Coordinates of C-alpha atoms and ligand atoms in Angstrom, one line a residue:
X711 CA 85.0 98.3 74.0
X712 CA 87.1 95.4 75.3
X713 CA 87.7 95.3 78.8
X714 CA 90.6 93.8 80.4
X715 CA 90.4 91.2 82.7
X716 CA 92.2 91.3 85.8
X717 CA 93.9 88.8 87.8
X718 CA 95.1 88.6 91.4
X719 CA 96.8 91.2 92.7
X720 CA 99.6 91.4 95.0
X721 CA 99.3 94.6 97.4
X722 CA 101.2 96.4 99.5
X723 CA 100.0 98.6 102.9
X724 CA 102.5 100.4 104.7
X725 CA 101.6 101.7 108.4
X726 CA 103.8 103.2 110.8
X727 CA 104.4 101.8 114.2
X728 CA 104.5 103.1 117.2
X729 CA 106.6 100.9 119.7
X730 CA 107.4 101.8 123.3
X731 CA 110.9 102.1 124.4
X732 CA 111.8 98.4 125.3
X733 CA 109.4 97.1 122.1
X734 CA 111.8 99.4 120.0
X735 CA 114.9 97.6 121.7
X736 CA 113.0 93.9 120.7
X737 CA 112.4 94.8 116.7
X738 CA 116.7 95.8 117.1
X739 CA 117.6 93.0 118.3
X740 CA 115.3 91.0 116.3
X741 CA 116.8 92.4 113.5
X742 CA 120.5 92.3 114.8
X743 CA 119.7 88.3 114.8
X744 CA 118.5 88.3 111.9
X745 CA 121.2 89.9 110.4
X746 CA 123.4 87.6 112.0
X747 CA 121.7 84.7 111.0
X748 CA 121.9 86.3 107.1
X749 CA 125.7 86.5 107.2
X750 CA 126.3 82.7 109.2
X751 CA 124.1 81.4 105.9
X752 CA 126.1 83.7 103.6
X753 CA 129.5 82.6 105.0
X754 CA 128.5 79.0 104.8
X755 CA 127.5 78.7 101.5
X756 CA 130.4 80.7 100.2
X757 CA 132.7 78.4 102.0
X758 CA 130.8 75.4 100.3
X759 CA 131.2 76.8 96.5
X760 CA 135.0 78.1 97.5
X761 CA 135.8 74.5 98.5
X762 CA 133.8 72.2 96.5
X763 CA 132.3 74.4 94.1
X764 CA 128.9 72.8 95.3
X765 CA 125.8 75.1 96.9
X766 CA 124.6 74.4 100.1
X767 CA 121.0 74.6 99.3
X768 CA 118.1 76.5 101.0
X769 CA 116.5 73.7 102.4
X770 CA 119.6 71.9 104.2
X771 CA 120.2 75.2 105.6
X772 CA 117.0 75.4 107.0
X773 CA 117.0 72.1 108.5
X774 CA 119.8 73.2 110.6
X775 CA 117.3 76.5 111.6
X776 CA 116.4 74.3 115.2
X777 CA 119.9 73.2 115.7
X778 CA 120.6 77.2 115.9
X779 CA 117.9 77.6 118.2
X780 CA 118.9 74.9 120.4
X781 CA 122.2 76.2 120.5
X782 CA 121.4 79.9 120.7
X783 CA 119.0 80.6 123.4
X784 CA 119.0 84.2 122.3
X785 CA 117.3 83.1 118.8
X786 CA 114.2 81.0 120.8
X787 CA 112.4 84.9 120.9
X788 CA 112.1 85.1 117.6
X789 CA 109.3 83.5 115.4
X790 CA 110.7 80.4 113.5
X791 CA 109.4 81.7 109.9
X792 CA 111.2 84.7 110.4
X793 CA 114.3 82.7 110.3
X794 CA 113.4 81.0 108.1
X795 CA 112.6 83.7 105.7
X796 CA 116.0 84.8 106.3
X797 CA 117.4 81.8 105.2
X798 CA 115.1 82.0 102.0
X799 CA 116.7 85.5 101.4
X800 CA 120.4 84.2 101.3
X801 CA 118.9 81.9 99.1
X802 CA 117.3 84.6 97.0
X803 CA 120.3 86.7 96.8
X804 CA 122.6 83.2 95.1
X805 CA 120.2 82.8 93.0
X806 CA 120.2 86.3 91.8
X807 CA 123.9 85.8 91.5
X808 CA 124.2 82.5 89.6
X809 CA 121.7 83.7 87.2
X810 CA 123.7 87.0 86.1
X811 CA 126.7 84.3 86.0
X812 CA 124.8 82.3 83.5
X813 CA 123.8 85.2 81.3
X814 CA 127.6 86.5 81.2
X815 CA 126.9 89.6 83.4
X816 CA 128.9 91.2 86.0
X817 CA 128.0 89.5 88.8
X818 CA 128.5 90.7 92.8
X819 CA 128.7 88.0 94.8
X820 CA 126.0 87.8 97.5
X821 CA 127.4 90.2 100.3
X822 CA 127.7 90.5 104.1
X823 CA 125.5 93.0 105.5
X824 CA 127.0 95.5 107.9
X825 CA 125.0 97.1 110.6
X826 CA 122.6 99.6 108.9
X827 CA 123.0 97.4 106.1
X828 CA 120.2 95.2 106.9
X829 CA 116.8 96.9 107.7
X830 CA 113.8 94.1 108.0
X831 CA 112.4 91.4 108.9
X832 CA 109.5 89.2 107.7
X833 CA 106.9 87.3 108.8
X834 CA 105.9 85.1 105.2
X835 CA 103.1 83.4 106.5
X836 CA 101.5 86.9 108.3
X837 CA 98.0 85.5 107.8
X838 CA 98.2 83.0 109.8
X839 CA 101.0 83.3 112.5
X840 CA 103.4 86.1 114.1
X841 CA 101.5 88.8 113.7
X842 CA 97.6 90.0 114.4
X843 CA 96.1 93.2 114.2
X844 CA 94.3 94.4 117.7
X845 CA 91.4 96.7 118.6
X846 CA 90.1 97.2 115.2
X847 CA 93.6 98.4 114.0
X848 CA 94.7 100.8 116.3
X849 CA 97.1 97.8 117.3
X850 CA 99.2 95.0 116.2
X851 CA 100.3 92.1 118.3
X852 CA 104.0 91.2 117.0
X853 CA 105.7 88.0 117.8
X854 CA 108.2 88.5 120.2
X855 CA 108.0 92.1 120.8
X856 CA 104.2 92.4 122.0
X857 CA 101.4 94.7 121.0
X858 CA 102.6 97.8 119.4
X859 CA 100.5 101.1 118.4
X860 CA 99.7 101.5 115.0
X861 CA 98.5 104.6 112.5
X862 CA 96.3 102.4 109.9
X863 CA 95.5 105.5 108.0
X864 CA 93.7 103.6 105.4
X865 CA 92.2 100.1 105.4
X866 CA 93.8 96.9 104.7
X867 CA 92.2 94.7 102.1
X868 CA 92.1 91.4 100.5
X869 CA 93.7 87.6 102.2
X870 CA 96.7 88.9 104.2
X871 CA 100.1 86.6 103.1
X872 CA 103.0 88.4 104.3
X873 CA 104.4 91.1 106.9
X874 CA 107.8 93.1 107.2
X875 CA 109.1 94.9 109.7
X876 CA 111.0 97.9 108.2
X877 CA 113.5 100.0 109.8
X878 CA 113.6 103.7 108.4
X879 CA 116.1 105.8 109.8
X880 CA 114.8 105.8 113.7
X881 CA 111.4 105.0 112.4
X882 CA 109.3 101.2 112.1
X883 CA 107.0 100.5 110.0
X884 CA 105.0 97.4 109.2
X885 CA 104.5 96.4 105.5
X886 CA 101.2 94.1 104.9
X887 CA 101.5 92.5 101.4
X888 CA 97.9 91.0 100.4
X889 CA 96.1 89.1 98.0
X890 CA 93.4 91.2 96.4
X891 CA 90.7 90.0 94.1
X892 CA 90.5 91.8 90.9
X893 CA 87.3 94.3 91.7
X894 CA 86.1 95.7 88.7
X895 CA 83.6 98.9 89.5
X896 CA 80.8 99.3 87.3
X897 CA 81.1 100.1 83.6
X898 CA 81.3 104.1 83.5
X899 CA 81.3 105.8 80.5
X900 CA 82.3 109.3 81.7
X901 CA 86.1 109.9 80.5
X902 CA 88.5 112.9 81.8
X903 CA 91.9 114.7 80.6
X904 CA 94.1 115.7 82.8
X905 CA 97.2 118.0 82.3
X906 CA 100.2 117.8 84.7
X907 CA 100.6 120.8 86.2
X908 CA 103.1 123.2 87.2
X909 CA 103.3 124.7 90.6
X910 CA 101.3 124.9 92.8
X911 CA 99.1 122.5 90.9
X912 CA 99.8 118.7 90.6
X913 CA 97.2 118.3 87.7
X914 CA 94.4 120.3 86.5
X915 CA 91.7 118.4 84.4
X916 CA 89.4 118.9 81.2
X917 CA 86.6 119.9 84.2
X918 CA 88.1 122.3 85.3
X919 CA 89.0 121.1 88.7
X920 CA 92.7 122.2 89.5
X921 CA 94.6 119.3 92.1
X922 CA 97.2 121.0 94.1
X923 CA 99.6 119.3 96.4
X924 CA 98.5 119.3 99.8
X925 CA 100.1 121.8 102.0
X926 CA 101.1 119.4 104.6
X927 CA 103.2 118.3 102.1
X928 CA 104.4 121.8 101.0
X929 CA 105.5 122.2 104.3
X930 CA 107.3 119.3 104.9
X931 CA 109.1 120.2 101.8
X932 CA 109.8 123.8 102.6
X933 CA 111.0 122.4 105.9
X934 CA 113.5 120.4 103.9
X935 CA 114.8 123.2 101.9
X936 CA 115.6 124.5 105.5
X937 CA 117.5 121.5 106.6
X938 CA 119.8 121.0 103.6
X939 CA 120.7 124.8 104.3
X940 CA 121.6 124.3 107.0
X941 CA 123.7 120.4 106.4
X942 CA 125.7 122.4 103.8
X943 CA 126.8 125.4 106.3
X944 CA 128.2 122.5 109.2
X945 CA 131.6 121.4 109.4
X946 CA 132.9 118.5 108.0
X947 CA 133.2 115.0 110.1
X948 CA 131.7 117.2 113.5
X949 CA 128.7 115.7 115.4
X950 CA 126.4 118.5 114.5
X951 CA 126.7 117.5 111.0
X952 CA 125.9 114.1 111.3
X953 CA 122.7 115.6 113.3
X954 CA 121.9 117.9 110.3
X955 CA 122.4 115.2 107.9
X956 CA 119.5 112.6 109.6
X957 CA 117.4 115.6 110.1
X958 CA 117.6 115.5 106.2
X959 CA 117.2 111.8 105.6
X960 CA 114.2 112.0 108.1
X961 CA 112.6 114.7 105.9
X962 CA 113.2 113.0 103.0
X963 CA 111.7 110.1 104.1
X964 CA 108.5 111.8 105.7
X965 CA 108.5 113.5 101.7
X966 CA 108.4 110.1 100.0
X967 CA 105.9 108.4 102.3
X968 CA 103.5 111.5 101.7
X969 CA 104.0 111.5 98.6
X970 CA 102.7 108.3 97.9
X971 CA 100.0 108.5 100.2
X972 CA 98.7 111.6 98.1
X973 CA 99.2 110.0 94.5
X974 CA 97.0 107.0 95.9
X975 CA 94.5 108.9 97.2
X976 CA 94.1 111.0 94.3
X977 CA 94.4 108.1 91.8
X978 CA 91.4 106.2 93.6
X979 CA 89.5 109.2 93.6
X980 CA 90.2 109.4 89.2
X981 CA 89.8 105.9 89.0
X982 CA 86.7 106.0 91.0
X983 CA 85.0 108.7 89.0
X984 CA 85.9 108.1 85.6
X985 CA 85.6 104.8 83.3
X986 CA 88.3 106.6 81.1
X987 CA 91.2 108.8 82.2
X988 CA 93.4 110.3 79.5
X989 CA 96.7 112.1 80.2
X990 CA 100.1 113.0 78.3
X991 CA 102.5 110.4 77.4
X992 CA 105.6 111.1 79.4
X993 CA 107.7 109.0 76.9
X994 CA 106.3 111.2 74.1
X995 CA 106.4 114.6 75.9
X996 CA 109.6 116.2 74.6
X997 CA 111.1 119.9 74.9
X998 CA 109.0 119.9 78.7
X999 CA 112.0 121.7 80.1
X1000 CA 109.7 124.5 82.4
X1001 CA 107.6 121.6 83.7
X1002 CA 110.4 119.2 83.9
X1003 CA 111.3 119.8 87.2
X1004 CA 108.2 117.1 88.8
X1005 CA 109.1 114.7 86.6
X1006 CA 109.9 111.9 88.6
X1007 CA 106.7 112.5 90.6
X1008 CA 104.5 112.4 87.7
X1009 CA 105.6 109.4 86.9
X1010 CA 105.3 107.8 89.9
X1011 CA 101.7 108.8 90.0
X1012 CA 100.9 108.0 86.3
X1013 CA 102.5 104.3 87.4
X1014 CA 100.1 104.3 90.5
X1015 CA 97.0 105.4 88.3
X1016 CA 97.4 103.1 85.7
X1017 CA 98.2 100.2 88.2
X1018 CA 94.7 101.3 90.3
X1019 CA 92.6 101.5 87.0
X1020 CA 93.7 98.4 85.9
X1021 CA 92.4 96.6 89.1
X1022 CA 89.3 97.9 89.2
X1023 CA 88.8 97.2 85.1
X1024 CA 88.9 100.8 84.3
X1025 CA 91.3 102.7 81.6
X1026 CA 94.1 104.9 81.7
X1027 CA 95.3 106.4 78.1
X1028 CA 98.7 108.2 77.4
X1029 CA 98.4 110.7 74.4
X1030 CA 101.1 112.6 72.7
X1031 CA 100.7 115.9 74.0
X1032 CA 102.3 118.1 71.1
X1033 CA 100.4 121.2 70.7
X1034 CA 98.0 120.4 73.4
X1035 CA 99.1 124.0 74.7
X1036 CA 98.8 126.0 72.1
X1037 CA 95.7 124.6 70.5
X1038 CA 92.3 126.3 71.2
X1039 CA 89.9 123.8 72.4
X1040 CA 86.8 125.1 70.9
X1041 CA 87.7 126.4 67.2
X1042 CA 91.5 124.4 67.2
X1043 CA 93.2 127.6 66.1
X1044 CA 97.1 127.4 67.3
X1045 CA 99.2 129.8 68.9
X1046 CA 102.3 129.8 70.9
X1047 CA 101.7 131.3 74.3
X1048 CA 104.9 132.4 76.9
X1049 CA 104.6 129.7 79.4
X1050 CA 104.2 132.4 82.4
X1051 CA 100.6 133.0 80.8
X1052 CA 98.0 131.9 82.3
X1053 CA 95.2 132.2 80.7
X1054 CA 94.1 131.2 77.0
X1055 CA 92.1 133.5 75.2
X1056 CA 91.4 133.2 71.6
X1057 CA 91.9 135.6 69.1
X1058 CA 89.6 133.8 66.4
X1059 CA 86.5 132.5 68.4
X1060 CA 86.7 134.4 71.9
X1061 CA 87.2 131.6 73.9
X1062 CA 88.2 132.4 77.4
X1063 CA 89.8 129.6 79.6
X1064 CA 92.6 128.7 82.3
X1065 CA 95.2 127.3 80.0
X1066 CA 96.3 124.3 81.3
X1067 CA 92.3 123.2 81.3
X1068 CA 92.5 124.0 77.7
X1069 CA 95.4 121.8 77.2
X1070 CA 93.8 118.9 79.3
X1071 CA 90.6 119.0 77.4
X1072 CA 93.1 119.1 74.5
X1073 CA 94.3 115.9 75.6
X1074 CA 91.4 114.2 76.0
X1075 CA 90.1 115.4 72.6
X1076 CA 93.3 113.7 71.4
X1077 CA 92.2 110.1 72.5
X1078 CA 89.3 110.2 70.4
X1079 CA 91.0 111.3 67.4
X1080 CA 93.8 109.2 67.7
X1081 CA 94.0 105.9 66.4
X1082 CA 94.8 103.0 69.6
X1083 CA 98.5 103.5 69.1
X1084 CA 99.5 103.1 72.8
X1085 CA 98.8 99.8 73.1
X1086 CA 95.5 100.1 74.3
X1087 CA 92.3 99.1 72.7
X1088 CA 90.2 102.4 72.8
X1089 CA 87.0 104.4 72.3
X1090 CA 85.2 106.9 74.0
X1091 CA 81.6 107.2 73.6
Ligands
ZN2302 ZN1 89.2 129.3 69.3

């Protein structure tokens, strides 16, 4: 069994803040500066390339970073490497732009960004300076906006490099990117199949054990079905609707964040558990119409599994999943089965069992049959 090796990992953690009032009028106007800043850069190196067809490179422009402080005393609140960074992100965004150029694509040119256009700011060398987490977490001491309250709902790890302030709607948030070292567990032999389910289970595995969303997060979404009811019955261009509409957005959001939270969660506790988890390739899984409807989310987990195995040196298999539903798991006799029933009871060896646990220990049955097509060196004890 090879294992593969794996190198330093960039990570995200993504905590909501807190702020009081006047720290929630600081990160604006921090951001309204910065976003002022962005579109001065912008405006001057298009006028450079309209004129001369020359750039005006990153680093001039950030020599003149001082100059604006001097000049501005509104800009002297806010952390010099956060200016910076904006000036890195015009930057970013020309080069984006002159590369499409080059390869004959239809290139945008680099745009201004409009209030609500523009949503963070960055502090690149976090580790260091601008920012510091307080009281074990519960805080974070922000450059030029003070200590603000934090939910650290799960522990930050590795050398921290960078942090963003995020704007979500009417909500912060403060993104910590990371350097992780690669941290293999130990070798573990045990290997697990897991079905994607339909509702109100996520996934159901070979053991039996049947995952269902959690119903915080049911909620929420029952809660959304609400609001966009009730977007769709206001009038047209009246306040109320533009209520309704952020209500939506908010939900949305809330959805997304928990969302995430739940696939990483329940990924760590796979990845954790099992040296080996198998699952249906999504690529190869045709004619799903009746389960298709979670696509997107399954994928999005299967992306966060496979990215969680991979760090801690453990492996994650995609199978084709034909028949996987109809097959008996004991005796392999096949039958086609209505979707809506639930149970899988075989005619030719008695064999009694909730179907979708049939059709995950199907699926892991199927990686040790099938030959490593899926790019991934493989064997199961
Ligand atoms: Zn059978």
């Amino acid at each position: 069994m090879t294992r593969i090796e794996p190198t330093t990992h960039k990570k995200a953690f993504k905590y909501r803040l807190y702020p009081t009032p006047p720290q929630r009028r600081d990160l604006e106007r921090t951001l309204s500066l910065c976003r002022q800043l962005y579109n001065a850069a912008l405006q001057e190196r298009r006028e450079a390339y309209k004129k001369a067809g020359q750039a005006v490179g990153f680093y001039e422009q950030k020599r003149h970073l001082p100059q604006v402080r001097a000049e501005l005393p509104e800009y002297k609140g806010v952390h010099s490497q956060v200016l910076q960074n904006v000036i890195e992100r015009v930057d970013l965004a020309f080069k984006g732009f002159f590369r499409r150029v080059k390869a004959g694509q239809k290139a945008g040119y680099p745009r201004f960004k409009g209030q609500g256009r523009y949503d963070s700011f960055t502090f690149p060398q976090a580790g260091t300076t601008g920012v510091k987490l307080q009281e074990r977490g519960k805080r974070v001491l922000i450059h030029g906006v003070g200590s603000v309250k934090l939910k650290l709902h799960r522990p930050l790890e590795g050398r921290l490099k960078t942090a963003t302030l995020k704007r979500e709607g009417d909500d912060w948030y403060i993104v910590f990117v990371c350097e992780t070292e690669p941290n293999p567990l130990p070798e573990n032999r045990a290997a697990i199949g897991i079905d994607l389910g339909t509702n109100p289970h996520f996934l159901i595995t070979s053991e039996g054990e049947l995952v269902e969303a959690p119903r915080y997060f049911q909620k929420a979404q029952a809660k959304l079905a609400t609001a966009q009811r009730d977007l769709a019955r206001k009038k047209r261009g009246s306040r109320r609707r533009k209520q309704a509409r952020r209500r939506v957005a908010k939900l949305h959001r809330k959805i997304a964040n928990q969302r995430k939270d739940f696939h990483h969660k329940l990924a760590r506790r796979l990845v954790n558990r099992y040296g080996t988890v198998v699952h249906e390739d999504l690529g190869l899984a045709r004619s799903r119409t009746a389960k298709g409807v979670q696509d997107a989310g399954w994928a999005a987990f299967l992306q966060t599994l496979a990215y969680k195995a991979e760090e801690a040196g453990r492996r994650v298999v995609g199978v084709d999943p034909k028949h996987t539903s109809q097959d008996c798991p004991v005796c392999g006799h096949r039958e086609r089965r209505p979707l809506w029933v639930r149970e899988y009871t075989c005619p030719q060896c008695d064999t009694r069992q909730h179907r979708d646990v049939a059709a995950a220990t199907n699926i892991l049955a199927r990686a040790r049959t099938e030959p490593a097509g899926m790019g991934t060196a493989w064997a199961v004890p």
